[in-house]
PDB file of C-alpha atoms in Angstrom:
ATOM      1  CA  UNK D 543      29.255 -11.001  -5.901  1.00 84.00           C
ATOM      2  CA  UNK D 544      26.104  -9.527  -4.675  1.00 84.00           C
ATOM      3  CA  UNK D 545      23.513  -7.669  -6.853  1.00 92.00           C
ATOM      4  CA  UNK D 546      22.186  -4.611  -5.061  1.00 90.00           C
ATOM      5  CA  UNK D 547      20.525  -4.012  -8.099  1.00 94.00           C
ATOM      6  CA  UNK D 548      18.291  -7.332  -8.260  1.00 94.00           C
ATOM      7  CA  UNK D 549      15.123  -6.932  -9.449  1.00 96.00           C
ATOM      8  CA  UNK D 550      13.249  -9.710  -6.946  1.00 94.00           C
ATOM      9  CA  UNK D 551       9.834 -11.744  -7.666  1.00 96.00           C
ATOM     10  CA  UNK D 552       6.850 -10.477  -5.409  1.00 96.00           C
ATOM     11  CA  UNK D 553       5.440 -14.205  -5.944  1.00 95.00           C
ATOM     12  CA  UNK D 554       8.878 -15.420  -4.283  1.00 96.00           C
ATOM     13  CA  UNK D 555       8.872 -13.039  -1.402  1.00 97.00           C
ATOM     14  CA  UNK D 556       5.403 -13.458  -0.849  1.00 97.00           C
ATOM     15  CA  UNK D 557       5.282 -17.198  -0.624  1.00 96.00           C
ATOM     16  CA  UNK D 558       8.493 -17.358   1.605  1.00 96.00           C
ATOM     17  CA  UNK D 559       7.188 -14.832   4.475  1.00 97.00           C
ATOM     18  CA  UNK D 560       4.127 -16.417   6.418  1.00 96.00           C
ATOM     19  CA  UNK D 561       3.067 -12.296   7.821  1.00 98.00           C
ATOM     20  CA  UNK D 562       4.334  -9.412   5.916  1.00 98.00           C
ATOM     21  CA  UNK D 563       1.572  -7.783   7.472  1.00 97.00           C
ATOM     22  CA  UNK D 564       0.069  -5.069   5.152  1.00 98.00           C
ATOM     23  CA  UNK D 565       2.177  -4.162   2.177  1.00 98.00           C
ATOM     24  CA  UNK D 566       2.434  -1.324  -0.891  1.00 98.00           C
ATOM     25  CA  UNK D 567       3.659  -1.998  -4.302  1.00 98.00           C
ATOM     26  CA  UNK D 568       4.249   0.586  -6.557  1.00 98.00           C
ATOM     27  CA  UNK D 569       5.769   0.590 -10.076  1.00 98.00           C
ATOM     28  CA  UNK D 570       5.220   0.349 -13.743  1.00 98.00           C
ATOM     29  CA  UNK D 571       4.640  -1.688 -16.315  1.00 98.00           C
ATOM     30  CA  UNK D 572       7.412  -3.314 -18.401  1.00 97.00           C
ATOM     31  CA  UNK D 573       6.289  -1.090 -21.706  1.00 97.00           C
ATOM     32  CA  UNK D 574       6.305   2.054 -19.342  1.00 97.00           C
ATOM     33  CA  UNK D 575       2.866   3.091 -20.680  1.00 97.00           C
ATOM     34  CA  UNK D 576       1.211   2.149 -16.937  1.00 98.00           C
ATOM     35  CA  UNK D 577       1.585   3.122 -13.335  1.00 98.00           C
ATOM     36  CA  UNK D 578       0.902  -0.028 -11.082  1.00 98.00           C
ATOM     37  CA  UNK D 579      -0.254   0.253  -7.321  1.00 98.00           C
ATOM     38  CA  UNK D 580      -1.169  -2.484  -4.875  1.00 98.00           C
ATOM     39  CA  UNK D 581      -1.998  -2.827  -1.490  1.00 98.00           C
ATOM     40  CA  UNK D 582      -2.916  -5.616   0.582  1.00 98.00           C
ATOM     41  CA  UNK D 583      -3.486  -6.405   4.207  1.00 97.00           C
ATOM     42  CA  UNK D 584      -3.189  -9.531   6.609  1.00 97.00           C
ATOM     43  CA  UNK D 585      -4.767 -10.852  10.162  1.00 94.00           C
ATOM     44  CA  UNK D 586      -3.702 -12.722  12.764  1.00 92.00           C
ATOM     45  CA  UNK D 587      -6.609 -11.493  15.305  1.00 88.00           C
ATOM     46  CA  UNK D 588     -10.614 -12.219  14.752  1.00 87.00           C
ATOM     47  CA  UNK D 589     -10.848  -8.283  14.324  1.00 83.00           C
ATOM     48  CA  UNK D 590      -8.207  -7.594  11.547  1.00 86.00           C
ATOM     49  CA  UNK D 591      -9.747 -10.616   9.882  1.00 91.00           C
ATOM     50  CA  UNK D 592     -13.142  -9.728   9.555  1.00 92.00           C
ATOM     51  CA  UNK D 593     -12.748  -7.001   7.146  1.00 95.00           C
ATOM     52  CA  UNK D 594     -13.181  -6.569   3.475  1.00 97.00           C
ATOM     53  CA  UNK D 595     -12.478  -3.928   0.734  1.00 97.00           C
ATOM     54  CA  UNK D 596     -14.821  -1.774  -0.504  1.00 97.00           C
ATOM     55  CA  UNK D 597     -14.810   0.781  -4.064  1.00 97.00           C
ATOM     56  CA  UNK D 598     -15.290   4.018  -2.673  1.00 96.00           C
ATOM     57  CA  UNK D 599     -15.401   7.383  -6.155  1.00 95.00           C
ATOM     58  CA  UNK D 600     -12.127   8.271  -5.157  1.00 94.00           C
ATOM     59  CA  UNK D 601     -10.505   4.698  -3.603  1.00 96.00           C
ATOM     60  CA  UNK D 602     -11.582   2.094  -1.756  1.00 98.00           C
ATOM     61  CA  UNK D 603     -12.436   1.597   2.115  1.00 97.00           C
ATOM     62  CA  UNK D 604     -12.173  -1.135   4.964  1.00 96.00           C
ATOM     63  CA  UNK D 605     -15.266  -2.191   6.374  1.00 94.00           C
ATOM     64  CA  UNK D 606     -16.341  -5.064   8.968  1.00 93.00           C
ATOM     65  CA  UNK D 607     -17.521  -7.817   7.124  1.00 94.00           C
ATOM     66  CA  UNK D 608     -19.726  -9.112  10.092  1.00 92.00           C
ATOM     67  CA  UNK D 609     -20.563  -5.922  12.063  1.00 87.00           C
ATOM     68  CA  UNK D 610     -21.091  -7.773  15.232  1.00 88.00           C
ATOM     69  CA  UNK D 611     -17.868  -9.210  15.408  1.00 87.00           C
ATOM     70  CA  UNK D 612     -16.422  -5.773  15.281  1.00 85.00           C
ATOM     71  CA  UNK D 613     -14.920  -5.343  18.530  1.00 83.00           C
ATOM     72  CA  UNK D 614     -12.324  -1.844  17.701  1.00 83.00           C
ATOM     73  CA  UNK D 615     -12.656   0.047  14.636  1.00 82.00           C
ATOM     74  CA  UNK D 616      -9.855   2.188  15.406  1.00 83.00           C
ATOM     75  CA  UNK D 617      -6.842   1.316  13.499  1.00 79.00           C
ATOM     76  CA  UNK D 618      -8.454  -1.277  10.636  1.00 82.00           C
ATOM     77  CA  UNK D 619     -11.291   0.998   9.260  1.00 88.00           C
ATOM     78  CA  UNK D 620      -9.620   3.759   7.478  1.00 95.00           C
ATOM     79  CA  UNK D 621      -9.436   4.314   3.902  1.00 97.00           C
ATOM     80  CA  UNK D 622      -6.216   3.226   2.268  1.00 98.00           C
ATOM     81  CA  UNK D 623      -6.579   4.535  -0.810  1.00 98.00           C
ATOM     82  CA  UNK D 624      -7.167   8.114  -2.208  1.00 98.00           C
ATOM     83  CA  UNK D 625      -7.250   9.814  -5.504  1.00 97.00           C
ATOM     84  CA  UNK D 626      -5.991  13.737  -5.271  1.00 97.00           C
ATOM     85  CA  UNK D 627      -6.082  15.138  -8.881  1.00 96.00           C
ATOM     86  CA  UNK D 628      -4.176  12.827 -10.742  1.00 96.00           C
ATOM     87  CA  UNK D 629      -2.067  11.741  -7.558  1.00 98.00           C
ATOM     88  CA  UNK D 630      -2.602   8.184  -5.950  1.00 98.00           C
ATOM     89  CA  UNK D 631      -2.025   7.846  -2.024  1.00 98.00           C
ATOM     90  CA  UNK D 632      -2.306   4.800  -0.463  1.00 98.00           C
ATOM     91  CA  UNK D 633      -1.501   3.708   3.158  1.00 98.00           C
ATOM     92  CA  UNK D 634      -1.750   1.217   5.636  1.00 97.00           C
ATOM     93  CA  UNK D 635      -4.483   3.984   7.713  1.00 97.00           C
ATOM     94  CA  UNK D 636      -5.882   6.991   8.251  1.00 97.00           C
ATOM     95  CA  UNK D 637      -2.886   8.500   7.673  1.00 98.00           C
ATOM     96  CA  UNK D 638      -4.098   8.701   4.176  1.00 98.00           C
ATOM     97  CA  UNK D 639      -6.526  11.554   5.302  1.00 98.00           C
ATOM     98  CA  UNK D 640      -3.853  13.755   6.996  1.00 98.00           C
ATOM     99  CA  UNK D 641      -1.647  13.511   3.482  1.00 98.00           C
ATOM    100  CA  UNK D 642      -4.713  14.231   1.427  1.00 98.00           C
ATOM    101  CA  UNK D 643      -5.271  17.513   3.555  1.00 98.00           C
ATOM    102  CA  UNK D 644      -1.788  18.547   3.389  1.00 98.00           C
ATOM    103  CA  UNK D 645      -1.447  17.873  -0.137  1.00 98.00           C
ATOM    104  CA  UNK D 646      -4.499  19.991  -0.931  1.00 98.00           C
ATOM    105  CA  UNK D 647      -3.237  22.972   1.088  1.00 98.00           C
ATOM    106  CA  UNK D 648      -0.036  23.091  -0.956  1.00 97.00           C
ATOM    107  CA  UNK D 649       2.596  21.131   1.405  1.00 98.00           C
ATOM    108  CA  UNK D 650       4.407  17.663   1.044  1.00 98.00           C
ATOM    109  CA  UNK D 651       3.693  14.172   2.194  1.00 98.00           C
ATOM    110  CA  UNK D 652       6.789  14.444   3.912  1.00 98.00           C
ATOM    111  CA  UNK D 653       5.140  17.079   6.084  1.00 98.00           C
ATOM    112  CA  UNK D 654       2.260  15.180   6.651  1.00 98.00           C
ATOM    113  CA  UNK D 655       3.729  12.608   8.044  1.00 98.00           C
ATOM    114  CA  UNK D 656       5.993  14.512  10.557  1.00 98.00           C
ATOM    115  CA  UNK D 657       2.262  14.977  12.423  1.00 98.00           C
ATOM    116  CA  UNK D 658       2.054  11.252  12.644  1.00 98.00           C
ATOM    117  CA  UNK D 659       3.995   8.358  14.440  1.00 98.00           C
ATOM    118  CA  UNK D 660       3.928   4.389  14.225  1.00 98.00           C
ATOM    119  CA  UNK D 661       0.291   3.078  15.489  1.00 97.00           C
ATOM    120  CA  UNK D 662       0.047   2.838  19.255  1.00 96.00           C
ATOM    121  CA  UNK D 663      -0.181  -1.177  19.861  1.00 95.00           C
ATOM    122  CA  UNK D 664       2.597  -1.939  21.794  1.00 96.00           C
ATOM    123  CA  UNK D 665       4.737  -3.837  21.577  1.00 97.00           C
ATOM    124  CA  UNK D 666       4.441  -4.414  18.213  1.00 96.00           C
ATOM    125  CA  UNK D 667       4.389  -0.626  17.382  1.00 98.00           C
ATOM    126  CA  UNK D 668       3.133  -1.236  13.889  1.00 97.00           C
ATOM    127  CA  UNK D 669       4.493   1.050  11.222  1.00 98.00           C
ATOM    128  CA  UNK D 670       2.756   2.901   9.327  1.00 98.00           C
ATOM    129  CA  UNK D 671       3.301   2.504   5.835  1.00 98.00           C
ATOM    130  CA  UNK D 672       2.370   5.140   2.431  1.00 99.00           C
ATOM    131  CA  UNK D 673       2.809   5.706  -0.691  1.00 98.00           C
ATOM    132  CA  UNK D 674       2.136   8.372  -3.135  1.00 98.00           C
ATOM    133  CA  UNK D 675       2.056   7.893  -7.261  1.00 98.00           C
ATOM    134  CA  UNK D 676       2.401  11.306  -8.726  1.00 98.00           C
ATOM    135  CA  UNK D 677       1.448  12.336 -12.045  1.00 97.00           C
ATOM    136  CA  UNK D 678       4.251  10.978 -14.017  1.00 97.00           C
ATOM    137  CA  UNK D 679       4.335   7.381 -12.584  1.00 98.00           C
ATOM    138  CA  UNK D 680       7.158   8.246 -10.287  1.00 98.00           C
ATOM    139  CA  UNK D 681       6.374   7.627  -6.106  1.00 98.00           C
ATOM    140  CA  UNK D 682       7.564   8.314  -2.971  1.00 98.00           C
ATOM    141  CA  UNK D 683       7.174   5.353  -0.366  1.00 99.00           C
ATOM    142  CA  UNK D 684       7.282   6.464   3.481  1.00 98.00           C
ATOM    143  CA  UNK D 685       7.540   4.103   6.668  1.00 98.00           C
ATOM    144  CA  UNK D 686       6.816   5.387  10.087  1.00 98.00           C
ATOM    145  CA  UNK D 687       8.317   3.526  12.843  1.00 98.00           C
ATOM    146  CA  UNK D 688       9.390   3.069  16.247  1.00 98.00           C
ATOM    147  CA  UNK D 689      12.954   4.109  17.242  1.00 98.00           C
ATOM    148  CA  UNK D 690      13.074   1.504  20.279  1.00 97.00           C
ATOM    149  CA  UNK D 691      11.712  -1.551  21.332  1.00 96.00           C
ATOM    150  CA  UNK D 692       9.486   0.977  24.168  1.00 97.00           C
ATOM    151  CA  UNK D 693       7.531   2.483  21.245  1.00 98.00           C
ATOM    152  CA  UNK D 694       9.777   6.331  23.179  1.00 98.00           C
ATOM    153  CA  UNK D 695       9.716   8.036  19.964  1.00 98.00           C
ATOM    154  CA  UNK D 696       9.502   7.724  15.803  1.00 98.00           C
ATOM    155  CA  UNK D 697      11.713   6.977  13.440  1.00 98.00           C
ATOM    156  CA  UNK D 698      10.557   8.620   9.897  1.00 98.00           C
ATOM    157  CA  UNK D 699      11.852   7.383   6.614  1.00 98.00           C
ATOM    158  CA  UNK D 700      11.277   8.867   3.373  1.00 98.00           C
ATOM    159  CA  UNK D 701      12.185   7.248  -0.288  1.00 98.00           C
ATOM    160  CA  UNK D 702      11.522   8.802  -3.939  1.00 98.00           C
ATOM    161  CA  UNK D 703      11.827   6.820  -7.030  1.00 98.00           C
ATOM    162  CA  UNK D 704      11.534   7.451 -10.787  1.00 98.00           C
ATOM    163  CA  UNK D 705       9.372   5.399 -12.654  1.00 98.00           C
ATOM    164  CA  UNK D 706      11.317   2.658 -14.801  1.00 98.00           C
ATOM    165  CA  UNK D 707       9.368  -0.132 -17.049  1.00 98.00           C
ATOM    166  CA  UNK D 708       8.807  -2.731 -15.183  1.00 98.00           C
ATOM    167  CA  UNK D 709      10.079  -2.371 -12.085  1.00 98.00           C
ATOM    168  CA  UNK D 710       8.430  -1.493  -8.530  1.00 98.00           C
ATOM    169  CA  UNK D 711       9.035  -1.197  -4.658  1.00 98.00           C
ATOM    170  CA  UNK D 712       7.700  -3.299  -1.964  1.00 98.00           C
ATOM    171  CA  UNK D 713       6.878  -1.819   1.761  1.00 98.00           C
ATOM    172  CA  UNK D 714       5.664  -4.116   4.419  1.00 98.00           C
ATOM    173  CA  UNK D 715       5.108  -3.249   7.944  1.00 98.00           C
ATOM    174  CA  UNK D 716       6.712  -6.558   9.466  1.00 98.00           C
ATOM    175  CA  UNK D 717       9.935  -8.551   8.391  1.00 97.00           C
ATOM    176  CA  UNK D 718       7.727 -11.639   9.506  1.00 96.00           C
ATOM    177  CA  UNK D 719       5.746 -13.213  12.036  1.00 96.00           C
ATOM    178  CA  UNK D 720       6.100 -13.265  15.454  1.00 96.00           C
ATOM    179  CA  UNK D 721       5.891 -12.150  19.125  1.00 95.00           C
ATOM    180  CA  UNK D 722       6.297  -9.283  18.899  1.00 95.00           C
ATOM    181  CA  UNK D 723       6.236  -8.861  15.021  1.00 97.00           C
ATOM    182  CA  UNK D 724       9.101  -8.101  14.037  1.00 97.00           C
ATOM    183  CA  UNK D 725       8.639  -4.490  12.461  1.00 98.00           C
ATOM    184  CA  UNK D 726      10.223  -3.892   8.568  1.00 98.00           C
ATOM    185  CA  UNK D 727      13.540  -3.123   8.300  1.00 96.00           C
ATOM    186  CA  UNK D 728      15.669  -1.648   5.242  1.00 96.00           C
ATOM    187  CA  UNK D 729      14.729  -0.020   2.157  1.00 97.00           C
ATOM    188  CA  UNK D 730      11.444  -0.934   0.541  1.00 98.00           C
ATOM    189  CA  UNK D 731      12.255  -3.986  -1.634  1.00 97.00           C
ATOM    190  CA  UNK D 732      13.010  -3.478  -5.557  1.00 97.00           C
ATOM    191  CA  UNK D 733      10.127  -5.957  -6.967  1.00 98.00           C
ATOM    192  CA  UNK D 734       9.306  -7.126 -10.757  1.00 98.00           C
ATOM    193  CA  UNK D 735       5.972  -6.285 -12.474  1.00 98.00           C
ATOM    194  CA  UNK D 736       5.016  -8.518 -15.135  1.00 96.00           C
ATOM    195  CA  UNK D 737       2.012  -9.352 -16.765  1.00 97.00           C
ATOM    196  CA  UNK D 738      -1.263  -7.412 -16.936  1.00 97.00           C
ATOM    197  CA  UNK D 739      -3.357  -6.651 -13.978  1.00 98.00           C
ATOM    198  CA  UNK D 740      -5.106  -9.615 -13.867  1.00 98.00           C
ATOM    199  CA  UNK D 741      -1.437 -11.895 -13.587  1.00 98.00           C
ATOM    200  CA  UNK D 742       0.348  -9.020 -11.241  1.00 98.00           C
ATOM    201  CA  UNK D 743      -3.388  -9.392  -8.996  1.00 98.00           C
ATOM    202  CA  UNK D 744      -3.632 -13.361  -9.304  1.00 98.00           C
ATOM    203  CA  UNK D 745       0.324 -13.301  -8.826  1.00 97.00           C
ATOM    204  CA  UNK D 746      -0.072 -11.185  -5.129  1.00 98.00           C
ATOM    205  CA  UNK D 747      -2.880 -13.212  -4.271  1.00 98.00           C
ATOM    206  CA  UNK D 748      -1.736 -16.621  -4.918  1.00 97.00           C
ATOM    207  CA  UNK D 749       1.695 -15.589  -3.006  1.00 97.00           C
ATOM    208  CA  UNK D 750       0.250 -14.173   0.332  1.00 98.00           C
ATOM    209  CA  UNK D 751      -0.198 -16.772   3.083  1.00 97.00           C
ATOM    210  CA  UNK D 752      -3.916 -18.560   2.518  1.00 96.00           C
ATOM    211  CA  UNK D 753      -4.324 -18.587   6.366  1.00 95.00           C
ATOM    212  CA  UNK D 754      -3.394 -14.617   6.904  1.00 96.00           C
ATOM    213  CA  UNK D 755      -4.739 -12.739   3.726  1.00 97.00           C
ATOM    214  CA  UNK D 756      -7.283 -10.759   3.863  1.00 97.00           C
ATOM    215  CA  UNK D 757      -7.979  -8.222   0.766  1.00 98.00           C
ATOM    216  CA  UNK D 758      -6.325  -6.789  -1.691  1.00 98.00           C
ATOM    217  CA  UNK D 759      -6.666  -4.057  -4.414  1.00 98.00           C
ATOM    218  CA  UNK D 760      -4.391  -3.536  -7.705  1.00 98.00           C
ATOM    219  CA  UNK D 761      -4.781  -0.382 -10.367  1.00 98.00           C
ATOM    220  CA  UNK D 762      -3.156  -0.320 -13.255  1.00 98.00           C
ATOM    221  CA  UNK D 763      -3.108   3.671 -14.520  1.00 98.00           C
ATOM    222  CA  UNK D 764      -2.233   4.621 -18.003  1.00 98.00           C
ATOM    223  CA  UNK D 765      -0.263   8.006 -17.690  1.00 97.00           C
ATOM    224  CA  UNK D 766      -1.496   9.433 -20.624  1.00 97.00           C
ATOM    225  CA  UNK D 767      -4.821   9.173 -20.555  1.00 96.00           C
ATOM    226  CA  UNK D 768      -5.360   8.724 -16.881  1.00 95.00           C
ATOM    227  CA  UNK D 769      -7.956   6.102 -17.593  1.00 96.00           C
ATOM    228  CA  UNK D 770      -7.181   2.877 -15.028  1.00 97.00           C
ATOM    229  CA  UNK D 771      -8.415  -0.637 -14.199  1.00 98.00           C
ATOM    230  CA  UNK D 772      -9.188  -1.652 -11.054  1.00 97.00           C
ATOM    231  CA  UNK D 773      -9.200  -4.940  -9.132  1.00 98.00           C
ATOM    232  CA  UNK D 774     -10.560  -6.187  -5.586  1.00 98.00           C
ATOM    233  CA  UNK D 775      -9.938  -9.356  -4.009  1.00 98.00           C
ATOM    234  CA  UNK D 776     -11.733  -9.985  -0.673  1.00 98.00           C
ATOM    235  CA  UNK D 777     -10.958 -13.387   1.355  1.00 97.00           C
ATOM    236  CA  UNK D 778     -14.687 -12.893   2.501  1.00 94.00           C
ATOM    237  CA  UNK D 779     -16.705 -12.264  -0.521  1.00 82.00           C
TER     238      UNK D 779
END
């Protein structure tokens, strides 16, 4: 009989799919006491490869690691991660701004995100992927993406989730690789955390395809006393 309530093994996911593409994971940790967040992207092109991640006060940032093989900035230097308060957004691109502006004037994520669609590289039609930690550990997880093979119009799906101990979700903007990429389909995926930050970081890492990773960031929050560690893995140090 099937499970729908599995609780799956990022490692496991991660080392069967060659091109997830960029991903979220947010959760807690299995004594409840932390929220997790990770996000990581992948490159098939010289552009999306030549990038690493940067600590920014209130994130991080993509930047070109060699500036002169930077041929367009548009949709791989953003930043995907933002504190608000003692909210957590992170996205797959600048879409991050447009929720940090709405979410300081008062209104949802959800409504940010009606103002966006999928990113414009047909035919792929890349989603675009976000998440938001609130206060209390609990997220909401959002994928943006197209409703046809034609990139015609946008598809816009929202999820909310309470915290539990040591459990997460997984977004990824592609089921796999290929040609096109085959864009994500489903609810995001209900993911283990285990371990401290440096396991749950070494455990992403060590799963993603050597070839296609690029960077990746992991925070580990505690909700009471908002202090958080922080790591940073760049294929190009």
């Amino acid at each position: 009989m099937m499970n729908v309530y599995e609780i799956g093994s990022l490692r496991e996911k991660l080392a069967s799919n060659p091109y997830p593409g960029r991903g979220i994971v947010l959760g807690m940790s299995a004594d409840g006491k932390t929220s997790v967040a990770a996000y990581f992207i992948m490159g098939r092109s010289v552009n999306s490869r030549n990038r690493v991640f940067l600590s920014e006060p209130d994130g991080i940032r993509t930047e070109a690691y060699d500036a002169s093989k930077l041929a367009d900035p548009s949709l791989i230097i953003y930043h995907p991660v933002r504190e608000l308060g003692r909210s957590l957004i992170v996205t797959n691109g600048d879409q991050t701004d447009t929720i940090r502006e709405y979410l300081e004037q008062g209104l949802s994520m959800e409504q940010a995100l009606r103002s966006r669609a999928f990113e414009p590289d047909g035919p792929n039609w890349t989603p675009r992927i976000s998440g938001l930690v609130c206060p209390d550990g609990s997220y909401k997880l959002s994928i943006l993406k197209s409703a046809d093979a034609t990139g015609s119009a946008c598809a816009r799906l929202f999820f909310e989730y309470p915290a539990l101990p040591g459990q997460g979700h997984f977004l990824h903007t592609y089921v796999t690789d290929g040609n096109p990429i085959p864009t994500f389909c489903g609810e995001p995926e209900r993911v283990a955390i285990e371990g401290d930050i440096d396991a749950f970081t070494a455990q992403l890492w060590d799963g993603l395809n050597e070839d296609n990773k690029i960077s990746l960031f992991v925070r580990f929050t505690d909700l009471q006393t908002r202090k958080y560690q922080q790591r940073i893995v760049n294929k190009h140090q």
